[in-house]
Coordinates of N, CA, C and O in Angstrom, one line a residue:
X212 N -7.9 29.1 -138.1 CA -7.4 29.9 -138.6 C -6.8 29.7 -139.8 O -5.7 29.0 -140.0
X213 N -7.2 30.9 -140.7 CA -6.0 30.7 -142.3 C -5.4 32.1 -142.5 O -6.0 32.9 -142.0
X214 N -4.4 32.0 -143.0 CA -3.6 33.1 -143.3 C -3.8 33.9 -144.5 O -5.0 33.7 -144.9
X215 N -3.0 34.9 -144.8 CA -3.8 35.4 -146.1 C -3.8 34.9 -147.3 O -4.7 35.0 -148.0
X216 N -2.6 33.9 -147.8 CA -2.8 33.3 -148.5 C -4.4 31.7 -148.5 O -4.1 31.2 -149.5
X217 N -4.5 31.6 -147.3 CA -5.8 30.4 -147.4 C -5.4 29.5 -147.1 O -5.8 28.3 -146.7
X218 N -3.9 29.3 -146.3 CA -2.9 28.3 -145.8 C -3.6 28.0 -144.2 O -3.6 29.0 -143.8
X219 N -4.2 26.8 -143.7 CA -4.1 27.1 -142.6 C -3.0 26.6 -141.6 O -2.0 25.8 -141.8
X220 N -3.2 27.3 -140.7 CA -2.2 27.1 -139.6 C -2.9 26.1 -139.0 O -3.5 26.1 -138.1
X221 N -2.0 25.2 -138.7 CA -2.3 23.9 -137.6 C -1.1 23.3 -136.9 O 0.2 23.9 -137.2
X222 N -1.1 22.5 -136.3 CA -0.1 22.1 -135.3 C 0.7 21.2 -136.2 O 0.3 20.8 -137.2
X223 N 2.5 21.5 -135.4 CA 3.2 21.1 -136.4 C 4.2 21.8 -137.0 O 4.7 22.3 -137.5
X224 N 3.1 23.4 -137.4 CA 3.6 24.2 -138.1 C 4.8 25.3 -137.5 O 4.4 25.1 -136.1
X225 N 5.5 25.7 -138.3 CA 6.7 27.0 -137.9 C 6.1 28.0 -138.2 O 6.1 28.5 -139.3
X226 N 6.2 28.8 -137.0 CA 5.0 30.2 -137.9 C 5.9 31.3 -137.3 O 6.9 31.5 -135.9
X227 N 5.7 32.6 -137.5 CA 6.9 34.1 -137.2 C 6.1 35.1 -137.1 O 5.0 35.3 -138.1
X228 N 5.8 35.7 -135.6 CA 4.9 36.3 -135.2 C 5.7 37.7 -135.1 O 6.7 37.9 -135.0
X229 N 5.3 38.6 -135.7 CA 6.0 40.1 -135.9 C 4.7 41.4 -135.4 O 3.9 41.0 -136.2
X230 N 5.2 42.1 -135.3 CA 4.8 44.0 -135.2 C 3.9 44.1 -133.7 O 3.0 44.0 -134.0
X231 N 4.3 42.7 -132.7 CA 3.7 42.6 -131.4 C 3.8 43.7 -130.9 O 5.0 44.5 -130.9
X232 N 3.3 44.5 -129.8 CA 2.8 45.6 -129.2 C 5.0 45.5 -127.9 O 5.3 46.4 -128.0
X233 N 5.1 44.5 -127.3 CA 6.1 43.6 -126.3 C 6.9 43.0 -127.3 O 6.8 42.3 -127.8
X234 N 8.1 43.7 -127.6 CA 9.1 43.3 -129.1 C 9.3 41.5 -128.5 O 10.1 40.9 -129.3
X235 N 9.1 41.5 -127.0 CA 9.7 39.6 -126.6 C 9.2 38.8 -127.4 O 9.2 37.6 -127.5
X236 N 7.8 39.6 -127.7 CA 6.6 38.7 -128.2 C 7.0 38.3 -129.7 O 6.4 37.5 -130.7
X237 N 7.8 38.9 -130.6 CA 8.0 38.6 -132.1 C 9.0 37.2 -131.6 O 9.8 37.4 -131.1
X238 N 9.0 36.5 -133.0 CA 10.1 35.5 -133.4 C 9.9 34.1 -133.8 O 7.9 34.5 -134.4
X239 N 10.3 33.6 -134.1 CA 9.8 32.0 -135.1 C 9.1 31.6 -133.7 O 9.4 31.0 -132.2
X240 N 7.5 30.4 -133.7 CA 7.2 29.9 -133.1 C 6.6 28.7 -133.8 O 6.9 28.1 -134.9
X241 N 7.0 27.8 -132.5 CA 6.3 26.1 -132.8 C 5.0 25.8 -132.4 O 4.5 26.0 -131.7
X242 N 4.0 25.5 -133.6 CA 2.5 25.1 -132.9 C 2.3 24.5 -132.7 O 2.3 23.0 -133.1
X243 N 2.4 24.6 -131.3 CA 2.3 23.1 -130.4 C 0.6 22.5 -130.0 O 0.9 21.2 -130.4
X244 N 0.0 23.0 -129.8 CA -1.3 22.6 -130.1 C -2.3 23.7 -130.7 O -2.3 25.1 -131.0
X245 N -3.2 23.2 -131.8 CA -4.5 24.1 -132.2 C -5.5 23.9 -131.7 O -6.2 22.9 -131.4
X246 N -6.9 24.7 -132.0 CA -8.3 24.5 -131.7 C -8.7 23.3 -132.5 O -8.6 23.2 -133.6
X247 N -9.4 22.4 -132.1 CA -9.9 20.8 -132.7 C -8.7 19.8 -132.7 O -9.2 18.8 -133.0
X248 N -7.7 19.9 -132.4 CA -6.5 19.3 -131.6 C -7.6 18.0 -130.8 O -8.3 18.6 -129.5
X249 N -7.7 16.6 -130.6 CA -8.1 15.9 -130.0 C -7.7 15.7 -128.2 O -8.8 16.1 -127.4
X250 N -6.5 16.6 -128.1 CA -5.8 16.4 -126.8 C -6.2 18.4 -126.4 O -5.4 18.2 -125.5
X251 N -6.6 19.1 -127.0 CA -6.7 20.1 -126.6 C -7.4 21.1 -126.9 O -8.7 21.1 -127.5
X252 N -8.1 21.5 -125.9 CA -9.9 21.8 -125.2 C -9.7 23.5 -125.9 O -11.1 24.6 -125.1
X253 N -8.7 24.1 -125.7 CA -8.4 25.6 -126.0 C -9.5 26.2 -126.9 O -8.7 25.3 -127.9
X254 N -9.7 27.6 -127.5 CA -10.0 28.0 -128.6 C -8.6 28.7 -129.3 O -8.7 28.9 -130.2
X255 N -7.2 29.4 -128.3 CA -6.8 29.6 -129.3 C -5.1 28.6 -128.9 O -5.4 27.4 -129.3
X256 N -4.3 29.3 -130.2 CA -3.4 28.2 -130.5 C -2.1 28.7 -129.4 O -1.5 29.6 -128.9
X257 N -1.6 27.3 -129.3 CA -0.9 27.3 -128.1 C 0.9 26.8 -129.4 O 1.2 26.6 -130.0
X258 N 1.7 28.2 -128.7 CA 2.9 28.1 -129.3 C 4.4 28.2 -128.7 O 4.1 28.7 -127.3
X259 N 5.3 27.4 -128.9 CA 6.7 27.2 -128.0 C 7.6 27.9 -129.7 O 7.4 27.6 -130.2
X260 N 8.4 28.8 -128.6 CA 9.5 29.8 -129.1 C 10.7 28.8 -129.6 O 10.9 27.6 -129.2
X261 N 11.0 29.0 -130.5 CA 12.2 28.4 -131.3 C 13.7 29.3 -131.1 O 13.5 30.4 -131.2
X262 N 14.2 28.4 -130.9 CA 15.7 29.1 -130.1 C 16.4 29.7 -131.2 O 16.5 29.1 -132.5
X263 N 17.3 30.3 -131.4 CA 18.7 30.8 -132.3 C 19.3 29.3 -132.6 O 19.7 29.4 -134.0
X264 N 18.9 28.1 -132.1 CA 19.7 26.9 -132.7 C 18.6 26.2 -133.6 O 19.1 25.1 -134.1
X265 N 17.8 26.6 -133.4 CA 16.8 26.1 -134.4 C 15.5 24.9 -133.8 O 15.1 24.2 -134.3
X266 N 16.0 24.6 -132.2 CA 15.0 23.7 -131.3 C 14.0 24.8 -130.5 O 14.0 25.5 -130.4
X267 N 13.2 23.7 -130.1 CA 11.8 24.2 -128.9 C 12.5 24.7 -127.7 O 13.4 24.0 -127.5
X268 N 12.3 25.7 -127.9 CA 12.8 26.6 -126.5 C 12.2 26.4 -125.0 O 11.4 25.7 -125.0
X269 N 13.4 25.7 -124.4 CA 12.9 25.7 -122.7 C 13.4 26.7 -121.8 O 13.1 26.6 -120.9
X270 N 13.1 27.7 -122.2 CA 13.7 28.7 -121.6 C 12.1 29.3 -120.7 O 11.0 28.8 -121.1
X271 N 11.9 30.3 -119.7 CA 11.2 30.6 -118.6 C 9.5 31.0 -119.1 O 8.8 30.6 -119.0
X272 N 9.9 31.6 -120.6 CA 9.0 33.1 -120.7 C 9.1 32.1 -122.5 O 8.9 33.1 -123.3
X273 N 9.0 31.0 -122.9 CA 9.1 30.5 -124.3 C 7.6 30.1 -124.7 O 7.5 29.8 -126.0
X274 N 6.1 30.0 -123.9 CA 5.4 30.3 -124.6 C 4.6 31.4 -124.5 O 4.7 32.0 -124.4
X275 N 3.4 31.1 -125.7 CA 2.9 31.9 -126.3 C 1.6 32.1 -126.8 O 1.6 30.5 -127.3
X276 N 0.7 32.3 -126.3 CA -1.0 31.9 -127.7 C -1.3 32.9 -128.4 O -1.0 33.9 -128.9
X277 N -1.9 32.3 -129.6 CA -2.3 33.2 -130.6 C -3.8 33.3 -131.0 O -4.7 32.0 -130.8
X278 N -4.2 34.3 -130.5 CA -4.4 35.7 -130.5 C -3.5 36.0 -129.1 O -3.6 35.1 -128.2
X279 N -2.3 36.9 -129.1 CA -1.2 37.3 -127.8 C -2.0 37.3 -127.1 O -2.9 38.6 -127.3
X280 N -1.8 37.0 -125.8 CA -2.4 37.3 -124.7 C -1.5 38.3 -123.6 O 0.2 38.2 -124.2
X281 N -2.3 39.0 -122.7 CA -1.2 40.5 -122.5 C -1.7 40.0 -120.9 O -2.5 40.3 -120.7
X282 N -0.7 39.5 -120.4 CA -0.8 39.5 -118.9 C 0.1 40.4 -118.0 O 1.8 40.3 -117.7
X283 N -0.1 41.7 -117.8 CA 0.9 42.6 -117.0 C -0.3 43.6 -115.6 O -1.4 43.5 -116.2
X284 N -0.1 44.0 -114.9 CA -0.5 44.5 -113.7 C -0.8 45.8 -113.9 O -1.6 46.2 -113.8
X285 N -0.9 46.7 -115.2 CA -0.8 48.1 -115.4 C -1.9 47.8 -116.2 O -2.1 47.3 -117.5
X286 N -3.3 48.2 -115.7 CA -4.7 48.4 -117.0 C -4.6 48.7 -118.1 O -4.9 48.6 -119.2
X287 N -4.0 50.3 -118.5 CA -3.9 50.9 -119.2 C -3.3 50.4 -120.5 O -3.3 50.7 -121.5
X288 N -1.8 49.9 -119.6 CA -0.9 49.6 -120.6 C -1.5 48.4 -121.4 O -0.8 47.6 -122.4
X289 N -1.9 47.4 -120.4 CA -2.4 46.0 -121.0 C -3.6 46.5 -121.8 O -3.8 45.9 -123.1
X290 N -4.4 47.4 -121.7 CA -5.0 47.7 -122.9 C -4.9 48.5 -124.3 O -5.4 48.3 -125.2
X291 N -3.5 49.4 -124.0 CA -3.1 49.6 -125.4 C -2.2 48.9 -125.8 O -2.3 48.1 -127.3
X292 N -1.9 47.6 -125.2 CA -1.0 46.8 -125.6 C -1.9 45.3 -126.8 O -1.9 45.1 -127.5
X293 N -2.9 45.2 -125.9 CA -4.4 44.9 -126.6 C -4.8 44.7 -127.8 O -5.1 44.3 -129.0
X294 N -5.1 46.6 -127.8 CA -5.5 46.9 -129.0 C -4.3 46.9 -129.9 O -4.9 46.7 -131.3
X295 N -3.5 47.2 -129.9 CA -1.9 47.4 -130.5 C -1.9 45.9 -131.2 O -1.8 45.8 -132.4
X296 N -1.7 44.7 -130.4 CA -2.1 43.5 -130.9 C -3.3 43.0 -131.7 O -3.5 42.6 -132.7
X297 N -4.6 43.3 -131.4 CA -5.2 43.2 -132.2 C -5.6 43.6 -133.5 O -6.1 43.2 -135.0
X298 N -5.1 45.2 -133.1 CA -5.1 45.6 -135.0 C -3.9 45.4 -135.8 O -4.1 45.0 -137.3
X299 N -2.6 44.9 -135.0 CA -1.7 44.7 -136.2 C -0.9 43.3 -135.9 O 0.3 43.1 -136.5
X300 N -1.8 42.4 -135.7 CA -1.3 41.5 -135.6 C -0.8 40.4 -136.8 O -1.6 40.3 -137.9
X301 N 0.1 39.8 -137.1 CA 0.5 39.6 -138.2 C 1.1 37.7 -137.8 O 2.1 37.7 -136.9
X302 N 0.8 37.2 -138.7 CA 1.7 35.4 -138.2 C 1.7 34.8 -139.4 O 0.8 35.1 -140.8
X303 N 3.1 34.5 -139.9 CA 3.3 34.2 -141.1 C 3.7 32.7 -141.5 O 4.5 32.2 -140.1
X304 N 3.2 31.9 -142.5 CA 3.5 30.7 -142.2 C 5.4 30.6 -142.7 O 5.1 30.7 -143.8
X305 N 6.1 30.2 -142.1 CA 7.5 30.2 -142.7 C 7.7 29.0 -144.1 O 8.6 29.2 -144.3
X306 N 6.8 28.1 -143.9 CA 7.2 26.7 -145.1 C 6.9 27.6 -146.3 O 7.2 27.3 -147.4
X307 N 5.8 28.7 -146.2 CA 5.4 29.4 -147.4 C 6.2 30.6 -147.8 O 6.3 31.0 -149.4
X308 N 6.5 31.1 -146.8 CA 7.5 32.1 -147.0 C 8.6 32.4 -147.1 O 9.2 31.0 -146.8
X309 N 9.0 33.0 -148.4 CA 10.7 32.7 -148.7 C 11.5 33.4 -147.6 O 11.4 34.6 -146.5
X310 N 12.7 33.5 -147.3 CA 13.6 33.9 -146.3 C 14.5 35.4 -146.5 O 14.0 35.7 -146.0
X311 N 14.4 35.3 -148.0 CA 14.8 36.4 -148.2 C 14.0 37.8 -148.4 O 14.7 38.6 -148.2
X312 N 12.9 37.3 -148.9 CA 11.9 38.6 -148.9 C 11.2 39.3 -147.1 O 10.9 37.9 -146.3
X313 N 10.9 40.1 -146.9 CA 10.0 40.4 -145.7 C 8.6 40.0 -145.7 O 7.9 40.5 -145.8
X314 N 8.2 39.0 -146.6 CA 6.2 38.7 -147.2 C 5.9 38.1 -145.7 O 6.5 37.5 -145.0
X315 N 4.9 38.7 -145.6 CA 4.2 38.6 -144.4 C 2.6 38.8 -144.8 O 2.0 39.2 -145.6
X316 N 2.1 37.8 -143.7 CA 0.5 37.8 -144.1 C -0.5 37.9 -142.8 O 0.6 37.9 -141.5
X317 N -1.0 38.4 -142.8 CA -2.4 38.7 -141.7 C -3.2 37.5 -141.8 O -3.8 37.1 -142.7
X318 N -3.2 37.1 -140.6 CA -4.3 36.0 -139.9 C -5.8 36.7 -139.7 O -6.0 37.8 -139.3
X319 N -6.6 35.4 -140.7 CA -8.0 36.1 -140.5 C -8.4 35.1 -139.4 O -8.6 34.1 -139.7
X320 N -9.5 35.8 -138.7 CA -10.2 34.7 -137.9 C -11.7 34.4 -138.6 O -12.1 34.9 -139.4

């Protein structure tokens, strides 16, 4: 997957997710696996949250997939969240973006 600047998001990159329906999904993530990796047969990106200390988090809910997946029991809220994430999803490669600006890029599939 390419970001708006044409940089490919690949395994080992640090990315920022912002604008997700559930605010808990926003934050910095480490790309653990990406489509095309020999050990990964999924079509989504596997992301692990980065803690405030700068390490890969070991918390219970630190795993995320890109595009963001929604797993809740309320069908109406799940549909609204999927639509929100589909329209407004943003991923930024932290190596390319400066920390002082609010530069964000939209991911293209």
